XYZ file of N, CA and C in Angstrom:
564
model
N 2.418 -64.128 26.113
C 1.789 -62.828 26.089
C 2.244 -62.089 24.848
N 1.287 -61.515 24.201
C 1.551 -60.727 23.003
C 1.547 -59.257 23.386
N 2.627 -58.554 23.081
C 2.727 -57.124 23.368
C 2.714 -56.368 22.057
N 1.822 -55.430 21.974
C 1.732 -54.590 20.770
C 2.223 -53.203 21.135
N 3.218 -52.779 20.408
C 3.766 -51.448 20.626
C 3.258 -50.537 19.509
N 2.513 -49.498 19.859
C 2.000 -48.609 18.816
C 3.124 -47.847 18.126
N 2.959 -47.637 16.845
C 3.917 -46.837 16.077
C 3.346 -45.451 15.873
N 4.234 -44.510 15.827
C 3.803 -43.142 15.550
C 3.630 -42.965 14.047
N 2.478 -42.484 13.654
C 2.214 -42.191 12.248
C 2.399 -40.693 12.007
N 2.870 -40.330 10.826
C 3.097 -38.906 10.555
C 1.779 -38.162 10.319
N 1.759 -36.879 10.623
C 0.593 -36.045 10.298
C 0.548 -35.802 8.792
N -0.539 -35.206 8.334
C -0.648 -34.863 6.905
C -1.480 -33.596 6.750
N -1.306 -32.951 5.612
C -2.087 -31.757 5.279
C -3.431 -32.201 4.707
N -4.512 -31.543 5.117
C -5.836 -31.848 4.586
C -6.396 -30.708 3.745
N -5.689 -29.590 3.681
C -6.150 -28.427 2.919
C -5.392 -28.319 1.605
N -6.085 -27.754 0.617
C -5.463 -27.496 -0.687
C -5.084 -26.022 -0.759
N -3.844 -25.720 -1.133
C -3.408 -24.317 -1.149
C -4.074 -23.491 -2.240
N -4.176 -22.203 -1.978
C -4.607 -21.233 -2.984
C -3.357 -20.901 -3.796
N -3.404 -21.117 -5.107
C -2.184 -20.988 -5.908
C -2.198 -19.819 -6.899
N -3.283 -19.051 -6.931
C -3.345 -17.906 -7.834
C -3.777 -16.658 -7.081
N -3.103 -15.552 -7.346
C -3.472 -14.252 -6.794
C -2.964 -13.179 -7.751
N -3.231 -11.934 -7.421
C -2.756 -10.806 -8.223
C -2.059 -9.808 -7.324
N -1.181 -9.016 -7.927
C -0.490 -7.999 -7.153
C -1.508 -7.077 -6.500
N -1.208 -6.638 -5.300
C -2.014 -5.730 -4.488
C -3.292 -6.351 -3.936
N -3.584 -7.611 -4.258
C -4.793 -8.276 -3.754
C -4.399 -9.156 -2.572
N -5.023 -8.961 -1.409
C -4.674 -9.767 -0.236
C -4.859 -11.263 -0.502
N -3.860 -12.036 -0.111
C -3.846 -13.490 -0.274
C -4.123 -14.127 1.085
N -4.896 -15.220 1.085
C -5.143 -15.940 2.331
C -5.338 -17.422 2.037
N -4.670 -18.256 2.826
C -4.795 -19.712 2.738
C -4.957 -20.240 4.156
N -6.089 -20.892 4.426
C -6.331 -21.514 5.725
C -5.814 -22.944 5.667
N -4.830 -23.235 6.483
C -4.141 -24.523 6.463
C -4.736 -25.432 7.532
N -5.056 -26.663 7.133
C -5.548 -27.661 8.088
C -4.742 -28.945 7.937
N -4.580 -29.640 9.067
C -3.813 -30.886 9.077
C -4.541 -31.918 9.934
N -4.084 -33.161 9.841
C -4.621 -34.225 10.682
C -3.478 -35.149 11.091
N -3.721 -35.944 12.106
C -2.748 -36.944 12.549
C -3.534 -38.187 12.967
N -3.199 -39.347 12.405
C -3.944 -40.571 12.755
C -3.760 -40.989 14.219
N -2.719 -40.492 14.865
C -2.482 -40.813 16.274
C -3.270 -39.838 17.145
N -4.324 -40.317 17.751
C -5.179 -39.475 18.575
C -4.369 -38.875 19.716
N -4.531 -37.592 19.896
C -3.850 -36.896 20.982
C -2.539 -36.236 20.596
N -2.008 -36.547 19.413
C -0.764 -35.883 18.988
C -1.061 -34.426 18.623
N -0.363 -33.512 19.248
C -0.504 -32.115 18.849
C 0.411 -31.878 17.645
N 0.082 -30.849 16.873
C 0.828 -30.580 15.648
C 1.202 -29.103 15.579
N 2.369 -28.848 15.020
C 2.783 -27.469 14.760
C 3.122 -27.350 13.278
N 2.892 -26.166 12.754
C 3.101 -25.892 11.334
C 4.131 -24.783 11.200
N 5.129 -25.006 10.346
C 6.159 -23.998 10.080
C 6.333 -23.859 8.573
N 6.912 -22.739 8.180
C 7.255 -22.521 6.770
C 8.755 -22.669 6.638
N 9.180 -23.543 5.733
C 10.615 -23.693 5.484
C 11.052 -22.893 4.262
N 10.111 -22.602 3.360
C 10.357 -21.725 2.215
C 9.154 -20.808 2.096
N 9.413 -19.497 2.146
C 8.311 -18.542 2.149
C 8.772 -17.226 1.544
N 8.039 -16.685 0.543
C 8.423 -15.368 0.030
C 8.216 -14.305 1.103
N 8.932 -13.208 0.985
C 8.920 -12.155 2.014
C 7.545 -11.527 2.207
N 6.687 -11.555 1.203
C 5.381 -10.899 1.315
C 4.345 -11.747 2.061
N 4.685 -12.963 2.424
C 3.756 -13.847 3.141
C 4.157 -14.006 4.603
N 3.149 -14.192 5.468
C 3.379 -14.471 6.881
C 2.560 -15.709 7.261
N 3.158 -16.569 8.067
C 2.480 -17.768 8.559
C 2.132 -17.565 10.022
N 0.873 -17.846 10.368
C 0.416 -17.746 11.755
C -0.076 -19.126 12.191
N 0.749 -19.849 12.955
C 0.395 -21.174 13.457
C -0.532 -21.001 14.657
N -1.686 -21.644 14.609
C -2.671 -21.525 15.688
C -2.387 -22.471 16.852
N -1.457 -23.431 16.670
C -1.104 -24.355 17.733
C -2.065 -25.521 17.893
N -3.010 -25.639 16.975
C -3.995 -26.725 17.050
C -4.049 -27.551 15.768
N -2.970 -27.508 14.997
C -2.947 -28.217 13.722
C -3.514 -27.401 12.576
N -3.797 -26.111 12.824
C -4.244 -25.208 11.765
C -3.333 -23.984 11.751
N -3.341 -23.294 10.639
C -2.550 -22.072 10.499
C -3.156 -21.245 9.381
N -2.746 -19.984 9.301
C -3.139 -19.144 8.174
C -1.885 -18.562 7.534
N -1.934 -18.503 6.225
C -0.863 -17.920 5.434
C -1.469 -16.701 4.755
N -0.956 -15.512 5.067
C -1.541 -14.288 4.527
C -0.457 -13.321 4.068
N -0.858 -12.425 3.185
C 0.043 -11.383 2.723
C -0.518 -10.718 1.488
N 0.099 -9.627 1.104
C -0.314 -8.895 -0.086
C 0.902 -8.673 -0.973
N 0.915 -9.316 -2.147
C 2.057 -9.136 -3.042
C 2.048 -7.758 -3.703
N 3.210 -7.206 -3.890
C 3.379 -5.911 -4.543
C 3.821 -6.149 -6.001
N 4.077 -5.072 -6.718
C 4.488 -5.176 -8.124
C 5.768 -6.003 -8.263
N 6.697 -5.859 -7.329
C 7.966 -6.599 -7.391
C 7.773 -8.100 -7.178
N 6.601 -8.510 -6.686
C 6.345 -9.923 -6.403
C 5.646 -10.654 -7.543
N 5.373 -9.970 -8.645
C 4.705 -10.608 -9.782
C 5.573 -11.759 -10.286
N 4.939 -12.892 -10.560
C 5.644 -14.091 -11.010
C 5.287 -15.260 -10.110
N 6.138 -16.249 -10.073
C 5.884 -17.455 -9.282
C 6.695 -17.428 -7.986
N 6.045 -17.852 -6.913
C 6.695 -17.915 -5.601
C 6.492 -19.323 -5.031
N 7.571 -19.956 -4.622
C 7.503 -21.293 -4.042
C 7.303 -21.200 -2.537
N 6.403 -22.043 -2.034
C 6.133 -22.118 -0.603
C 6.287 -23.568 -0.180
N 6.999 -23.805 0.917
C 7.086 -25.140 1.508
C 6.703 -25.023 2.971
N 5.680 -25.782 3.329
C 5.208 -25.837 4.707
C 5.519 -27.205 5.277
N 5.706 -27.285 6.579
C 5.922 -28.563 7.251
C 5.015 -28.632 8.464
N 4.436 -29.813 8.686
C 3.667 -30.067 9.898
C 4.401 -31.162 10.665
N 4.546 -30.948 11.979
C 5.279 -31.911 12.817
C 4.431 -32.230 14.040
N 4.397 -33.532 14.406
C 3.685 -33.900 15.637
C 4.655 -33.934 16.812
N 4.157 -34.225 17.993
C 4.964 -34.138 19.218
C 6.113 -35.130 19.267
N 6.045 -36.212 18.470
C 7.133 -37.189 18.484
C 8.129 -36.971 17.362
N 7.917 -35.926 16.555
C 8.872 -35.593 15.504
C 8.512 -36.089 14.119
N 7.428 -36.846 13.983
C 6.999 -37.265 12.645
C 6.489 -36.034 11.902
N 6.767 -35.965 10.612
C 6.402 -34.751 9.880
C 6.003 -35.056 8.446
N 5.421 -34.046 7.814
C 5.056 -34.097 6.398
C 5.250 -32.695 5.835
N 5.447 -32.614 4.533
C 5.628 -31.323 3.867
C 4.551 -31.101 2.827
N 4.294 -29.839 2.566
C 3.420 -29.425 1.466
C 4.162 -28.327 0.716
N 4.476 -28.583 -0.545
C 5.175 -27.598 -1.376
C 4.259 -27.219 -2.529
N 4.164 -25.920 -2.798
C 3.322 -25.444 -3.891
C 3.871 -24.123 -4.405
N 3.398 -23.725 -5.568
C 3.809 -22.475 -6.193
C 2.606 -21.558 -6.299
N 2.782 -20.329 -5.827
C 1.746 -19.311 -5.959
C 2.093 -18.450 -7.163
N 1.159 -18.339 -8.090
C 1.361 -17.469 -9.246
C 0.748 -16.105 -8.936
N 1.578 -15.065 -8.953
C 1.133 -13.695 -8.715
C 1.041 -13.010 -10.070
N -0.186 -12.684 -10.479
C -0.407 -12.045 -11.781
C -0.263 -10.536 -11.658
N 0.190 -9.918 -12.738
C 0.284 -8.454 -12.794
C -1.114 -7.875 -12.913
N -1.310 -6.717 -12.334
C -2.583 -6.021 -12.426
C -2.633 -5.346 -13.782
N -3.574 -5.748 -14.650
C -3.639 -5.186 -15.995
C -4.821 -4.256 -16.194
N -5.793 -4.303 -15.291
C -6.906 -3.376 -15.375
C -7.405 -3.082 -13.967
N -8.170 -2.051 -13.846
C -8.677 -1.676 -12.539
C -9.464 -2.808 -11.918
N -9.378 -2.905 -10.608
C -10.164 -3.926 -9.925
C -10.617 -3.379 -8.587
N -11.666 -3.956 -8.083
C -12.148 -3.624 -6.746
C -12.457 -4.941 -6.065
N -11.930 -5.118 -4.870
C -12.096 -6.360 -4.127
C -12.559 -6.039 -2.718
N -13.629 -6.691 -2.279
C -14.062 -6.539 -0.892
C -13.182 -7.421 -0.024
N -12.541 -6.831 0.976
C -11.655 -7.550 1.887
C -12.095 -7.225 3.302
N -12.655 -8.200 3.985
C -13.124 -8.001 5.363
C -14.032 -6.781 5.488
N -14.914 -6.595 4.524
C -15.859 -5.485 4.577
C -15.316 -4.166 4.070
N -14.048 -4.101 3.726
C -13.454 -2.899 3.162
C -13.272 -3.104 1.667
N -13.172 -2.046 0.934
C -13.007 -2.123 -0.504
C -11.595 -1.707 -0.870
N -10.885 -2.585 -1.571
C -9.545 -2.284 -2.053
C -9.651 -2.081 -3.554
N -9.307 -0.883 -4.026
C -9.397 -0.544 -5.440
C -7.985 -0.360 -5.965
N -7.698 -1.022 -7.071
C -6.381 -0.924 -7.685
C -6.548 -0.298 -9.064
N -5.873 0.821 -9.301
C -5.881 1.424 -10.626
C -4.725 0.885 -11.445
N -4.740 1.147 -12.721
C -3.659 0.720 -13.599
C -2.867 1.941 -14.045
N -1.928 1.708 -14.945
C -1.141 2.832 -15.448
C -1.966 3.691 -16.401
N -3.143 3.209 -16.816
C -4.052 4.020 -17.621
C -4.823 4.937 -16.679
N -5.588 5.847 -17.239
C -6.476 6.658 -16.417
C -7.793 5.905 -16.301
N -8.238 5.664 -15.060
C -9.419 4.850 -14.811
C -10.458 5.644 -14.028
N -11.725 5.336 -14.268
C -12.814 5.882 -13.477
C -13.539 4.720 -12.828
N -13.823 4.820 -11.530
C -14.512 3.764 -10.814
C -15.614 4.410 -9.984
N -16.800 3.790 -9.986
C -17.909 4.274 -9.174
C -18.147 3.260 -8.068
N -18.183 3.734 -6.825
C -18.346 2.876 -5.662
C -19.652 3.228 -4.969
N -20.364 2.202 -4.508
C -21.617 2.398 -3.791
C -21.344 2.330 -2.297
N -21.736 3.368 -1.561
C -21.508 3.411 -0.117
C -22.825 3.685 0.593
N -23.037 3.058 1.737
C -24.246 3.302 2.519
C -24.311 4.754 2.944
N -23.200 5.269 3.437
C -23.088 6.675 3.806
C -21.692 7.139 3.399
N -21.565 7.798 2.246
C -20.229 8.171 1.771
C -19.472 9.076 2.725
N -20.169 9.803 3.595
C -19.478 10.677 4.547
C -18.762 9.886 5.638
N -19.143 8.622 5.836
C -18.491 7.771 6.834
C -17.324 6.980 6.260
N -17.113 7.070 4.962
C -16.063 6.290 4.314
C -14.711 6.956 4.549
N -13.729 6.152 4.944
C -12.357 6.628 5.131
C -11.541 6.154 3.933
N -10.671 6.994 3.446
C -9.931 6.693 2.228
C -8.431 6.756 2.475
N -7.724 5.747 1.967
C -6.271 5.768 1.938
C -5.869 5.642 0.471
N -5.106 6.595 -0.039
C -4.648 6.587 -1.432
C -3.145 6.381 -1.428
N -2.705 5.260 -1.997
C -1.280 4.917 -2.051
C -0.627 5.001 -0.667
N -1.346 4.517 0.345
C -0.813 4.455 1.694
C -0.946 5.736 2.505
N -1.502 6.811 1.908
C -1.664 8.080 2.616
C -3.155 8.332 2.850
N -3.492 8.709 4.085
C -4.885 8.979 4.422
C -5.343 10.276 3.772
N -6.562 10.244 3.246
C -7.200 11.432 2.693
C -8.331 11.780 3.655
N -8.391 13.020 4.165
C -9.348 13.332 5.223
C -10.812 13.148 4.826
N -11.160 13.374 3.580
C -12.540 13.275 3.146
C -12.551 12.773 1.717
N -13.436 11.817 1.380
C -13.443 11.331 0.001
C -13.766 12.410 -1.015
N -14.461 13.485 -0.605
C -14.767 14.560 -1.547
C -13.504 15.364 -1.799
N -13.260 15.691 -3.024
C -12.067 16.451 -3.370
C -11.036 15.543 -4.004
N -10.028 16.141 -4.610
C -9.016 15.351 -5.302
C -9.674 14.538 -6.408
N -9.331 13.259 -6.505
C -9.914 12.454 -7.573
C -11.316 11.951 -7.240
N -11.901 12.386 -6.110
C -13.173 11.847 -5.649
C -14.315 12.833 -5.812
N -15.458 12.336 -6.249
C -16.690 13.097 -6.260
C -17.699 12.286 -5.463
N -18.373 12.925 -4.509
C -19.338 12.235 -3.663
C -20.736 12.730 -3.997
N -21.656 11.778 -4.199
C -23.061 12.108 -4.397
C -23.825 11.557 -3.201
N -24.106 12.394 -2.169
C -24.742 11.893 -0.957
C -26.144 11.335 -1.200
N -26.854 11.817 -2.216
C -28.217 11.334 -2.440
C -28.233 9.903 -2.984
N -27.198 9.520 -3.727
C -27.148 8.149 -4.259
C -26.217 7.257 -3.460
N -25.359 7.848 -2.625
C -24.397 7.046 -1.878
C -23.214 6.619 -2.713
N -23.030 7.266 -3.837
C -21.948 6.857 -4.732
C -20.733 7.760 -4.596
N -19.577 7.114 -4.643
C -18.301 7.824 -4.664
C -17.705 7.555 -6.037
N -17.445 8.597 -6.790
C -16.857 8.435 -8.115
C -15.375 8.771 -7.995
N -14.554 7.808 -8.375
C -13.112 7.986 -8.312
C -12.648 8.181 -9.746
N -12.112 9.368 -10.035
C -11.799 9.728 -11.411
C -10.311 9.683 -11.677
N -9.983 9.192 -12.828
C -8.645 9.295 -13.396
C -7.542 8.811 -12.466
N -7.681 7.609 -11.989
C -6.569 7.010 -11.249
C -5.407 6.877 -12.209
N -4.226 7.016 -11.716
C -3.083 6.974 -12.614
C -1.897 6.324 -11.910
N -1.072 5.635 -12.665
C 0.187 5.108 -12.146
C 0.034 4.034 -11.094
N -0.873 3.087 -11.313
C -1.075 1.976 -10.382
C -1.450 2.446 -8.981
N -2.349 3.428 -8.916
C -2.825 3.908 -7.627
C -3.510 2.778 -6.871
N -3.350 2.761 -5.566
C -4.043 1.810 -4.716
C -4.885 2.603 -3.728
N -6.188 2.337 -3.723
C -7.106 3.038 -2.837
C -7.745 2.010 -1.918
N -7.773 2.308 -0.633
C -8.390 1.437 0.361
C -9.520 2.224 0.994
N -10.771 1.776 0.797
C -11.930 2.443 1.363
C -12.430 1.620 2.540
N -12.585 2.249 3.680
C -13.172 1.566 4.826
C -14.425 2.320 5.233
N -15.358 1.621 5.779
C -16.639 2.207 6.149
C -17.741 1.343 5.586
N -18.886 1.914 5.411
C -20.029 1.140 4.927
C -20.058 1.164 3.402
N -19.194 0.351 2.807
C -19.073 0.266 1.359
C -19.787 -0.996 0.894
N -20.685 -0.851 -0.061
C -21.425 -2.011 -0.561
C -20.718 -2.687 -1.725
N -19.890 -1.981 -2.448
C -19.179 -2.609 -3.549
C -19.035 -1.691 -4.733
N -18.485 -2.261 -5.785
C -18.229 -1.484 -6.996
C -19.485 -1.490 -7.862
N -19.813 -0.369 -8.426
C -20.966 -0.246 -9.313
C -20.488 -0.346 -10.757
N -19.448 0.385 -11.078
C -19.014 0.452 -12.459
C -17.543 0.812 -12.470
N -16.818 0.289 -13.422
C -15.423 0.642 -13.578
C -15.078 0.616 -15.051
N -14.289 1.556 -15.496
C -13.842 1.523 -16.881
C -12.400 1.953 -16.961
N -11.751 1.497 -17.997
C -10.371 1.884 -18.234
C -10.364 3.022 -19.221
N -9.682 4.088 -18.877
C -9.567 5.216 -19.769
C -8.348 5.080 -20.658
N -7.867 6.176 -21.138
C -6.711 6.151 -22.042
C -5.475 6.648 -21.351
């Protein structure tokens, strides 16, 4: 009689990491893995992770790595992830995320919200909103009750919010029915 004893094979990563981002821009990497041994469950952990990132293991061989780097995080950050199956077989994925400094104003749609980053120059940005009166604004982490006033000018007939003279790396988070950036320029 011939007896065949199956061997446990290690899991592996099937996703390629996102390796470039910029300060103040939300980072996201959806991690996927596989295991040739049918039925082996897998867990994912981070063995090396910068403080600005968080790993959320879904318990099904997938995970998400998310976070938003700040000015102090500009440069290269090493990440090492490990996937392990139920019998202890494992694999690692090590990569470097390059966090670029913000050198000019930017606007990024994140989950339907608009994140606007100003630079140390004075910047003007025009944003298109479905209804500017429904837009909620956070400037440098502080809520502003109404986009009109301060650095904001609202034109209800066009749906545009003009953000004037951002200064000192201001970060503005607009939530509501924002369609995107219309125009942006760097001042002096």
